[in-house]
CSV table of C-alpha atoms in Angstrom, one decimal:
chain,number,residue,atom,x,y,z
N,704,MET,CA,153.8,106.8,162.4
N,705,LEU,CA,156.5,105.2,164.4
N,706,HIS,CA,160.0,106.8,164.5
N,707,HIS,CA,163.3,105.0,165.3
N,708,HIS,CA,166.0,107.3,166.6
N,709,LEU,CA,169.8,107.1,166.8
N,710,ILE,CA,172.1,109.1,169.2
N,711,VAL,CA,175.1,110.6,167.3
N,712,ASN,CA,177.6,112.8,169.2
N,713,GLY,CA,174.9,113.4,171.8
N,714,ILE,CA,172.3,114.5,169.3
N,715,MET,CA,169.2,112.5,168.7
N,716,LYS,CA,168.6,112.0,165.0
N,717,LYS,CA,165.7,110.4,163.3
N,718,LYS,CA,166.9,107.1,161.7
N,719,THR,CA,163.9,105.6,160.1
N,720,ALA,CA,160.2,106.4,159.6
N,721,VAL,CA,157.9,103.4,159.9
N,722,LYS,CA,154.2,103.2,159.1
N,723,ALA,CA,151.8,100.9,160.9
N,724,THR,CA,149.7,98.8,158.5
N,725,THR,CA,147.3,95.9,158.8
N,726,VAL,CA,150.1,93.5,158.2
N,727,GLY,CA,152.8,95.1,160.3
N,728,ALA,CA,155.0,98.1,160.6
N,729,ILE,CA,156.8,98.9,157.4
N,730,HIS,CA,159.5,101.5,156.5
N,731,ASP,CA,158.2,104.4,154.5
N,732,ASP,CA,160.4,103.7,151.5
N,733,VAL,CA,159.7,100.0,151.5
N,734,LEU,CA,156.0,100.6,151.8
N,735,ALA,CA,156.0,103.0,148.8
N,736,TYR,CA,158.3,100.7,146.8
N,737,THR,CA,156.3,97.5,147.4
N,738,ALA,CA,152.9,99.1,147.0
N,739,GLY,CA,153.9,100.7,143.8
N,740,LYS,CA,151.0,101.8,141.7
N,741,ASP,CA,148.5,99.4,143.3
N,742,VAL,CA,146.9,102.2,145.2
N,743,VAL,CA,145.8,103.7,141.9
N,744,LEU,CA,145.5,100.6,139.7
N,745,ASP,CA,143.4,98.7,142.3
N,746,LEU,CA,140.7,101.3,142.1
N,747,ALA,CA,139.6,99.4,138.9
N,748,LEU,CA,139.3,96.2,141.1
N,749,VAL,CA,137.1,97.6,143.9
N,750,GLU,CA,133.9,96.1,142.5
N,751,ALA,CA,135.5,92.8,141.8
N,752,ASP,CA,137.0,92.6,145.3
N,753,CYS,CA,133.7,93.3,146.9
N,754,LEU,CA,131.9,90.7,144.8
N,755,GLY,CA,134.6,88.2,145.8
N,756,SER,CA,134.2,89.1,149.4
N,757,ALA,CA,130.4,88.7,149.2
N,758,ALA,CA,130.8,85.2,147.8
N,759,HIS,CA,133.5,84.3,150.3
N,760,VAL,CA,131.5,85.4,153.4
N,761,THR,CA,128.4,83.7,152.0
N,762,MET,CA,130.4,80.5,151.7
N,763,LEU,CA,131.9,80.9,155.2
N,764,SER,CA,128.4,81.3,156.7
N,765,ARG,CA,127.5,77.8,155.3
N,766,MET,CA,130.7,76.1,156.4
N,767,PRO,CA,130.0,73.1,158.7
N,768,VAL,CA,131.7,74.4,161.8
N,769,LYS,CA,130.4,75.3,165.3
N,770,PRO,CA,130.0,77.9,166.2
N,771,ARG,CA,129.1,79.4,162.8
N,772,LEU,CA,131.5,82.0,161.7
N,773,PHE,CA,128.8,84.2,160.2
N,774,SER,CA,125.0,84.2,160.8
N,775,LYS,CA,122.6,85.0,158.1
N,776,GLU,CA,122.2,88.5,159.6
N,777,ASP,CA,126.0,88.9,159.7
N,778,VAL,CA,126.1,88.1,156.0
N,779,ARG,CA,123.4,90.5,155.2
N,780,ARG,CA,125.2,93.3,157.0
N,781,VAL,CA,128.6,92.5,155.4
N,782,ILE,CA,127.0,92.4,151.9
N,783,ALA,CA,125.2,95.6,152.5
N,784,GLU,CA,128.5,97.4,153.4
N,785,LEU,CA,130.2,95.8,150.4
N,786,ALA,CA,127.4,97.2,148.1
N,787,ALA,CA,127.9,100.6,149.7
N,788,ILE,CA,131.6,100.4,149.0
N,789,ILE,CA,130.8,99.6,145.3
N,790,GLY,CA,128.6,102.6,145.3
N,791,GLN,CA,131.4,104.8,146.7
N,792,ALA,CA,133.8,103.4,144.1
N,793,ARG,CA,131.4,104.1,141.2
N,794,ALA,CA,131.0,107.7,142.5
N,795,GLY,CA,134.8,108.1,142.7
N,796,ARG,CA,134.8,108.4,146.5
N,797,PHE,CA,136.5,105.2,147.6
N,798,ARG,CA,140.2,105.7,148.5
N,799,ILE,CA,143.1,103.2,148.8
N,800,THR,CA,145.8,104.6,151.1
N,801,LEU,CA,149.5,103.8,151.0
N,802,GLU,CA,149.0,102.2,154.4
N,803,ASP,CA,146.3,99.9,152.9
N,804,GLN,CA,148.8,98.9,150.2
N,805,ASP,CA,146.0,97.5,148.0
N,806,VAL,CA,142.3,97.1,147.4
N,807,HIS,CA,142.0,94.1,149.6
N,808,LEU,CA,143.2,95.7,152.8
N,809,ALA,CA,141.3,98.9,151.9
N,810,VAL,CA,138.0,97.0,151.7
N,811,GLU,CA,138.8,95.1,154.9
N,812,ARG,CA,139.7,98.4,156.7
N,813,THR,CA,136.4,100.0,155.6
N,814,LEU,CA,134.4,97.0,156.7
N,815,THR,CA,136.1,96.9,160.0
N,816,ALA,CA,135.5,100.5,160.6
N,817,LYS,CA,131.8,100.0,159.9
N,818,LEU,CA,131.2,96.5,161.4
N,819,GLY,CA,133.9,96.0,164.0
N,820,ASP,CA,134.7,92.3,164.5
N,821,LEU,CA,132.7,91.2,161.5
N,822,GLY,CA,135.1,93.1,159.3
N,823,LYS,CA,138.1,91.5,161.0
N,824,LYS,CA,136.6,88.0,160.2
N,825,ILE,CA,136.2,88.3,156.4
N,826,HIS,CA,139.8,87.3,155.6
N,827,THR,CA,139.3,83.9,157.2
N,828,GLY,CA,140.4,81.1,154.9
N,829,ARG,CA,141.9,83.3,152.1
N,830,SER,CA,145.0,85.3,151.3
N,831,ARG,CA,145.6,88.4,149.3
N,832,ASN,CA,147.2,86.0,146.8
N,833,ASP,CA,143.9,84.3,145.8
N,834,GLN,CA,142.0,87.5,146.3
N,835,VAL,CA,144.0,89.4,143.6
N,836,ALA,CA,143.9,86.4,141.4
N,837,LEU,CA,140.1,86.4,141.6
N,838,ASP,CA,139.8,90.1,141.2
N,839,LEU,CA,141.9,90.0,138.0
N,840,ARG,CA,139.8,87.1,136.6
N,841,LEU,CA,136.6,89.0,137.3
N,842,PHE,CA,138.1,92.2,135.8
N,843,ALA,CA,139.3,90.2,132.8
N,844,ARG,CA,135.9,88.6,132.3
N,845,LYS,CA,134.3,92.0,131.8
N,846,GLU,CA,137.2,93.3,129.6
N,847,LEU,CA,137.1,90.2,127.4
N,848,LEU,CA,133.4,90.5,126.8
N,849,ASP,CA,133.9,94.2,125.9
N,850,LEU,CA,136.8,93.3,123.6
N,851,LEU,CA,134.7,90.7,121.9
N,852,GLU,CA,131.8,93.1,121.4
N,853,GLU,CA,134.1,95.8,120.0
N,854,SER,CA,135.8,93.3,117.7
N,855,VAL,CA,132.4,92.1,116.4
N,856,ARG,CA,131.3,95.7,115.9
N,857,LEU,CA,134.4,96.5,113.7
N,858,ALA,CA,134.0,93.2,111.8
N,859,SER,CA,130.4,94.0,111.1
N,860,VAL,CA,131.3,97.4,109.8
N,861,LEU,CA,133.8,95.8,107.4
N,862,LEU,CA,131.3,93.2,106.4
N,863,GLU,CA,128.7,95.9,105.5
N,864,MET,CA,131.4,97.8,103.6
N,865,GLY,CA,132.3,94.6,101.7
N,866,GLN,CA,128.7,93.8,100.9
N,867,VAL,CA,127.7,97.3,99.7
N,868,HIS,CA,130.8,97.5,97.5
N,869,ALA,CA,131.1,93.8,96.5
N,870,ASP,CA,131.2,94.7,92.8
N,871,VAL,CA,133.6,97.6,93.0
N,872,PRO,CA,136.9,96.5,91.3
N,873,MET,CA,140.1,97.1,93.2
N,874,VAL,CA,143.6,96.2,92.1
N,875,GLY,CA,145.0,93.2,94.1
N,876,ARG,CA,148.6,93.7,95.0
N,877,THR,CA,151.6,91.5,95.9
N,878,HIS,CA,154.9,93.1,97.0
N,879,MET,CA,152.8,96.3,96.9
N,880,GLN,CA,152.8,96.1,93.1
N,881,PRO,CA,149.8,95.5,90.9
N,882,GLY,CA,149.0,91.8,90.7
N,883,MET,CA,145.5,90.6,89.8
N,884,PRO,CA,141.9,91.9,89.7
N,885,SER,CA,140.3,92.1,93.1
N,886,SER,CA,137.4,94.0,94.7
N,887,VAL,CA,136.6,96.2,97.7
N,888,GLY,CA,134.3,93.4,98.8
N,889,LEU,CA,137.2,91.0,98.9
N,890,TRP,CA,139.5,93.5,100.6
N,891,ALA,CA,137.0,94.5,103.3
N,892,THR,CA,135.8,91.1,104.2
N,893,SER,CA,139.4,89.7,104.4
N,894,TYR,CA,139.6,91.9,107.5
N,895,THR,CA,136.2,90.7,108.7
N,896,GLU,CA,137.5,87.1,108.6
N,897,MET,CA,140.8,88.1,110.2
N,898,LEU,CA,138.8,89.7,113.1
N,899,LEU,CA,136.6,86.6,113.4
N,900,ASP,CA,139.7,84.5,114.0
N,901,ASP,CA,140.8,87.1,116.6
N,902,VAL,CA,137.3,86.7,118.2
N,903,ALA,CA,137.9,82.9,118.3
N,904,LEU,CA,141.2,83.5,120.2
N,905,LEU,CA,139.5,85.9,122.6
N,906,MET,CA,136.8,83.4,123.3
N,907,GLN,CA,139.4,80.7,124.0
N,908,ALA,CA,141.1,83.1,126.4
N,909,TYR,CA,137.7,83.8,128.0
N,910,GLU,CA,137.1,80.1,128.5
N,911,LEU,CA,140.6,79.7,130.2
N,912,ASN,CA,139.9,82.7,132.4
N,913,ASP,CA,136.4,81.5,133.4
N,914,LYS,CA,137.6,79.6,136.5
N,915,SER,CA,137.7,80.7,140.2
N,916,PRO,CA,141.0,80.7,142.1
N,917,LEU,CA,139.4,81.7,145.4
N,918,GLY,CA,140.0,79.3,148.2
N,919,ALA,CA,143.6,78.6,147.2
N,920,ALA,CA,144.7,81.1,149.9
N,921,ALA,CA,148.5,81.4,149.9
N,922,SER,CA,148.6,78.6,147.2
N,923,TYR,CA,148.4,75.6,149.5
N,924,GLY,CA,144.8,75.5,150.7
N,925,VAL,CA,143.5,75.9,154.3
N,926,PRO,CA,142.6,73.4,157.1
N,927,LEU,CA,139.0,74.4,157.0
N,928,PRO,CA,136.0,72.7,155.2
N,929,ILE,CA,135.6,75.5,152.7
N,930,ASP,CA,133.5,75.0,149.6
N,931,ARG,CA,135.3,76.3,146.5
N,932,GLN,CA,132.7,75.0,144.1
N,933,LEU,CA,130.1,77.1,145.9
N,934,VAL,CA,132.2,80.3,145.6
N,935,ALA,CA,132.7,79.6,141.9
N,936,ASP,CA,128.9,79.1,141.4
N,937,LEU,CA,128.1,82.3,143.4
N,938,LEU,CA,130.3,84.3,141.1
N,939,GLY,CA,129.1,82.7,137.9
N,940,PHE,CA,132.3,80.9,137.0
N,941,SER,CA,132.2,77.7,135.0
N,942,ALA,CA,134.3,75.9,137.6
N,943,PRO,CA,137.0,76.5,140.2
N,944,CYS,CA,140.6,76.0,139.3
N,945,HIS,CA,141.2,72.5,140.7
N,946,ASN,CA,144.8,72.6,141.9
N,947,VAL,CA,145.3,75.3,144.5
N,948,LEU,CA,149.0,75.8,143.7
N,949,TYR,CA,148.1,76.3,140.1
N,950,ALA,CA,145.1,78.6,141.0
N,951,ASN,CA,147.5,81.3,142.1
N,952,GLY,CA,150.3,80.1,139.8
N,953,SER,CA,148.1,81.0,136.8
N,954,ARG,CA,148.6,84.7,137.6
N,955,GLY,CA,150.8,86.2,134.9
N,956,LYS,CA,150.3,83.2,132.7
N,957,MET,CA,146.6,84.1,132.4
N,958,GLU,CA,147.4,87.8,131.8
N,959,SER,CA,149.9,86.9,129.0
N,960,VAL,CA,147.4,84.5,127.3
N,961,ILE,CA,144.8,87.3,127.3
N,962,LEU,CA,147.3,89.9,126.1
N,963,MET,CA,148.4,87.5,123.4
N,964,ALA,CA,144.8,87.3,122.1
N,965,ALA,CA,144.6,91.1,122.4
N,966,SER,CA,147.9,91.5,120.5
N,967,GLN,CA,146.4,89.5,117.6
N,968,VAL,CA,143.5,91.9,117.4
N,969,MET,CA,146.0,94.8,117.3
N,970,LEU,CA,148.0,93.0,114.6
N,971,THR,CA,144.8,93.0,112.5
N,972,LEU,CA,144.2,96.6,113.2
N,973,SER,CA,147.7,97.6,112.4
N,974,ARG,CA,147.6,95.9,109.0
N,975,LEU,CA,144.2,97.5,108.3
N,976,ALA,CA,145.6,100.9,109.3
N,977,GLN,CA,148.6,100.4,107.0
N,978,ASP,CA,146.3,99.6,104.1
N,979,LEU,CA,144.2,102.7,104.7
N,980,MET,CA,147.3,105.0,105.0
N,981,LEU,CA,148.5,103.6,101.6
N,982,PHE,CA,145.2,103.6,99.8
N,983,THR,CA,144.2,107.1,100.9
N,984,MET,CA,147.3,108.7,99.7
N,985,PRO,CA,146.6,111.2,96.9
N,986,GLU,CA,148.5,109.0,94.5
N,987,PHE,CA,146.0,106.3,95.1
N,988,GLY,CA,142.8,108.0,96.4
N,989,TYR,CA,140.9,104.7,96.6
N,990,PHE,CA,139.3,105.6,100.0
N,991,ILE,CA,138.5,108.8,101.7
N,992,LEU,CA,139.0,109.1,105.4
N,993,PRO,CA,136.4,111.0,107.4
N,994,ALA,CA,137.7,114.5,108.3
N,995,ALA,CA,136.6,114.1,112.0
N,996,TYR,CA,139.0,111.2,112.3
N,997,CYS,CA,142.0,113.1,111.0
N,998,THR,CA,144.1,115.8,112.6
N,999,GLY,CA,145.5,119.1,111.3
N,1000,SER,CA,148.9,120.6,111.1
N,1001,SER,CA,150.1,123.6,113.2
N,1002,ILE,CA,151.7,125.2,110.2
N,1003,MET,CA,150.2,123.6,107.0
N,1004,PRO,CA,146.5,124.7,106.8
N,1005,GLN,CA,145.5,122.1,104.2
N,1006,LYS,CA,146.7,119.0,106.1
N,1007,LYS,CA,144.4,116.1,107.1
N,1008,ASN,CA,146.7,113.7,108.8
N,1009,PRO,CA,145.9,110.0,109.4
N,1010,ASP,CA,147.3,110.2,113.0
N,1011,VAL,CA,144.7,107.7,114.3
N,1012,LEU,CA,146.1,105.1,111.8
N,1013,GLU,CA,149.7,105.9,112.7
N,1014,LEU,CA,149.0,105.5,116.4
N,1015,VAL,CA,147.1,102.2,115.9
N,1016,ARG,CA,150.2,100.9,114.2
N,1017,ALA,CA,152.4,102.1,117.1
N,1018,LYS,CA,150.0,100.9,119.7
N,1019,ALA,CA,150.1,97.4,118.2
N,1020,THR,CA,153.7,97.3,119.2
N,1021,ARG,CA,152.8,98.6,122.7
N,1022,VAL,CA,150.3,95.8,123.3
N,1023,GLN,CA,152.7,93.2,122.0
N,1024,ALA,CA,155.3,94.6,124.5
N,1025,ASP,CA,152.7,94.4,127.3
N,1026,MET,CA,152.2,90.7,126.5
N,1027,ILE,CA,156.0,90.1,126.4
N,1028,ALA,CA,156.4,91.9,129.7
N,1029,ALA,CA,153.7,89.7,131.4
N,1030,TYR,CA,155.4,86.6,129.9
N,1031,ASP,CA,158.9,87.6,131.0
N,1032,LEU,CA,157.9,88.5,134.5
N,1033,ILE,CA,156.9,84.9,135.2
N,1034,LYS,CA,159.1,82.8,132.9
N,1035,GLY,CA,161.8,82.5,135.6
N,1036,SER,CA,159.5,82.4,138.6
N,1037,PRO,CA,159.5,79.3,140.8
N,1038,SER,CA,156.1,77.9,142.0
N,1039,GLY,CA,154.3,79.7,144.8
N,1040,TYR,CA,153.7,83.4,145.0
N,1041,ASN,CA,156.5,85.8,144.1
N,1042,ARG,CA,156.1,89.6,144.3
N,1043,ASP,CA,157.4,90.1,140.7
N,1044,ILE,CA,154.0,89.2,139.4
N,1045,GLN,CA,152.6,92.5,140.9
N,1046,GLU,CA,154.3,94.3,138.0
N,1047,ALA,CA,152.1,92.4,135.5
N,1048,LYS,CA,149.0,94.2,136.6
N,1049,GLU,CA,149.8,97.5,135.0
N,1050,VAL,CA,150.8,96.1,131.6
N,1051,PHE,CA,147.7,93.9,131.7
N,1052,MET,CA,145.4,96.8,132.3
N,1053,ASN,CA,147.2,99.0,129.8
N,1054,GLY,CA,147.2,96.4,127.1
N,1055,LEU,CA,143.5,95.7,127.4
N,1056,ALA,CA,142.6,99.4,127.5
N,1057,THR,CA,144.7,100.2,124.5
N,1058,THR,CA,143.2,97.4,122.5
N,1059,ARG,CA,139.6,98.4,123.4
N,1060,SER,CA,140.2,102.1,122.5
N,1061,SER,CA,141.9,101.1,119.2
N,1062,LEU,CA,138.9,98.9,118.2
N,1063,ARG,CA,136.4,101.7,119.0
N,1064,VAL,CA,138.2,104.4,117.0
N,1065,MET,CA,138.8,102.1,114.0
N,1066,ALA,CA,135.1,101.0,114.0
N,1067,GLY,CA,134.1,104.7,114.0
N,1068,MET,CA,136.5,105.5,111.2
N,1069,MET,CA,135.6,102.6,109.0
N,1070,ALA,CA,131.9,103.3,109.3
N,1071,GLU,CA,132.5,106.8,107.8
N,1072,THR,CA,135.3,106.0,105.3
N,1073,GLY,CA,134.3,106.8,101.7
N,1074,ILE,CA,134.9,104.8,98.5
N,1075,ASN,CA,136.2,106.5,95.3
N,1076,GLU,CA,134.9,104.1,92.7
N,1077,ASP,CA,136.4,106.1,89.8
N,1078,ARG,CA,139.9,106.0,91.2
N,1079,LEU,CA,139.6,102.3,92.0
N,1080,VAL,CA,138.6,101.4,88.5
N,1081,ASN,CA,141.1,103.8,86.9
N,1082,GLY,CA,143.8,102.2,89.0
N,1083,PHE,CA,143.7,99.2,86.6
N,1084,THR,CA,146.4,98.9,84.0
N,1085,PRO,CA,146.3,96.2,81.3
N,1086,ASP,CA,149.1,94.1,82.9
N,1087,VAL,CA,146.8,93.5,85.9
N,1088,PHE,CA,144.8,91.0,83.7
N,1089,ALA,CA,147.9,89.0,82.7
N,1090,THR,CA,147.2,86.0,84.9
N,1091,ASP,CA,143.6,86.0,83.9
N,1092,ARG,CA,144.6,85.9,80.2
N,1093,ALA,CA,147.1,83.1,80.8
N,1094,LEU,CA,144.4,81.0,82.5
N,1095,GLU,CA,142.0,81.6,79.6
N,1096,LEU,CA,144.6,80.2,77.3
N,1097,VAL,CA,145.1,77.2,79.6
N,1098,ALA,CA,141.3,76.6,79.5
N,1099,ALA,CA,141.5,76.6,75.7
N,1100,GLY,CA,144.1,73.8,75.8
N,1101,MET,CA,147.5,75.6,76.0
N,1102,PRO,CA,150.0,74.3,78.7
N,1103,PHE,CA,150.3,76.7,81.5
N,1104,ARG,CA,154.0,77.5,81.1
N,1105,ASP,CA,153.5,78.2,77.4
N,1106,ALA,CA,150.5,80.5,78.2
N,1107,TYR,CA,152.6,82.2,80.8
N,1108,HIS,CA,155.4,83.1,78.4
N,1109,HIS,CA,152.9,84.0,75.6
N,1110,VAL,CA,151.2,86.6,77.8
N,1111,LYS,CA,154.5,87.9,79.1
N,1112,ALA,CA,155.6,88.6,75.5
N,1113,ASN,CA,152.2,90.0,74.4
N,1114,LEU,CA,150.9,92.3,77.2
N,1115,ASP,CA,149.5,94.6,74.6
N,1116,GLU,CA,146.7,92.0,74.0
N,1117,LEU,CA,145.2,92.9,77.4
N,1118,ALA,CA,144.1,96.5,76.7
N,1119,SER,CA,140.4,95.7,76.3
N,1120,TYR,CA,139.8,93.8,79.6
N,1121,ASP,CA,137.1,95.1,81.9
N,1122,PRO,CA,137.8,95.1,85.6
N,1123,ARG,CA,134.1,94.5,86.5
N,1124,GLU,CA,133.8,91.6,84.2
N,1125,ALA,CA,137.1,90.1,85.5
N,1126,ILE,CA,136.0,90.1,89.1
N,1127,SER,CA,132.6,88.7,88.2
N,1128,ARG,CA,134.2,85.6,86.6
N,1129,LYS,CA,135.9,84.4,89.8
N,1130,THR,CA,132.9,82.5,91.2
N,1131,HIS,CA,134.6,79.8,93.2
N,1132,LEU,CA,134.4,79.7,97.1
N,1133,GLY,CA,135.9,82.9,98.7
N,1134,ALA,CA,136.8,84.7,95.4
N,1135,THR,CA,135.5,88.1,94.4
N,1136,ALA,CA,132.2,86.6,93.1
N,1137,GLY,CA,132.1,83.7,95.5
N,1138,LEU,CA,132.0,85.5,98.9
N,1139,ASN,CA,129.6,84.0,101.4
N,1140,PHE,CA,128.4,87.1,103.2
N,1141,ALA,CA,125.8,85.0,105.1
N,1142,LEU,CA,128.5,82.8,106.5
N,1143,TYR,CA,130.3,85.9,108.0
N,1144,ALA,CA,127.0,87.2,109.4
N,1145,GLU,CA,126.2,83.8,111.0
N,1146,ARG,CA,129.6,83.8,112.7
N,1147,LEU,CA,129.2,87.4,113.9
N,1148,ASP,CA,125.7,86.6,115.2
N,1149,ALA,CA,127.0,83.5,117.1
N,1150,ALA,CA,129.7,85.7,118.7
N,1151,GLY,CA,127.1,88.3,119.6
N,1152,ALA,CA,124.9,85.6,121.2
N,1153,PHE,CA,127.8,84.3,123.2
N,1154,ILE,CA,128.6,87.8,124.5
N,1155,GLU,CA,124.9,88.5,125.4
N,1156,ASN,CA,124.5,85.1,127.1
N,1157,GLU,CA,127.7,85.4,129.2
N,1158,ARG,CA,126.7,89.0,130.3
N,1159,ALA,CA,123.2,87.9,131.2
N,1160,ASP,CA,124.5,84.9,133.2
N,1161,THR,CA,127.1,87.0,135.0
N,1162,GLN,CA,124.6,89.7,135.8
N,1163,LYS,CA,122.2,87.1,137.2
N,1164,ALA,CA,124.9,85.7,139.4
N,1165,TYR,CA,125.9,89.1,140.8
N,1166,ARG,CA,122.3,90.2,141.4
N,1167,LYS,CA,121.6,87.0,143.2
N,1168,LEU,CA,124.7,87.4,145.3
N,1169,LEU,CA,124.2,91.1,146.2
N,1170,GLY,CA,120.4,91.5,146.0
N,1171,ALA,CA,117.8,91.9,143.3
N,1172,VAL,CA,117.9,95.7,143.4
N,1173,TYR,CA,121.7,95.7,142.6
N,1174,GLN,CA,122.5,96.7,139.0
N,1175,PRO,CA,126.1,95.5,138.4
N,1176,VAL,CA,128.4,97.4,136.2
N,1177,LEU,CA,131.0,94.6,136.2
N,1178,VAL,CA,129.3,92.3,133.8
């Protein structure tokens, strides 16, 4: 540590404390302020950073310059050390110091300590700007595949619930008041379809994210014959981002797009949670929450509280706030790198982690939620069949508005209606007796195949890059 001193009234006093870093001497307070939480958050990016460095050094070794920057043996040694760093990170032994500031310089420091000048050469032709953009895209690729998998799992649980209880009547409500005959099958698979739309959004976000920014350097390229396509191929990306200024400028925007898709998942979960809180109230008793997914009271021995559902509802707001934060951090930013974007990393990671944990807990809860068929059937009152009766009269030749007013004035005629018969008569596409469960299963299978194929392709690329014995976690 370097110390600056000031003489005051003949007494030497310490004025500032400055730490030496790879990129210059920085005041203690400035270093802590600018590094922020990166020394902790970036631990989640160690594997991504090492993979990116392995692809970069491989590309540099093939660059048509003389003398070669890296020999084949140099590349082998660098990649071996990068694999070792990944192993340390997985074991919780890799550290990012405040002097490092971030994962990029921590990895470079470690390589330099092991390999000397080879470690000093790996930053050739890149910047921390395109490094972190790459790391976050690699991180997001894994997170998106996990989000897709967890969304598919919950949608599958709801589909099974809908199929098993397709013929169980359930009062359909508008304005939270009894409306028309419905079914558990219709209710449960409505959320299956909602989640399938969310899956489609996540897949679109995945496609946008599936491009490599590496080689953009500080956003303006470098005067070296680098091969950005090769780097993208080595890392299993579909393509490189074309424009180098956009490659780095996509930071923040990409995070907000992904969080937007995640927030739609949370919107679905929040509505599902609200329904469950309503329909498991003793006054309804339609569904029975599993005891293991409820919490107790510190004073009321009998309580089984739906805390999970209440928190899902709250966390939907948190993820939406994370998305807005990422959006707002960049909406006023000019082109080129601005340090503001560093603040998007935490909300991005938090939003993804919150969405994944919410999906997992909801899938577990729904898989064990019970159905109280008696309470569902007994929830029907004659007025629920009013619209059905009006349409029967229309089918017999009465104008609809006349049928409407007739039924409104003669609700006592509806006492003999059977809920099961009512839902069995709605056979058109998507109604209670017209649900295409096979269609839902096909869409879920297609999403599952997409996840499996993308993971396999990514794992193949990483294994080829780092060696056949390497078993990647970041897939």
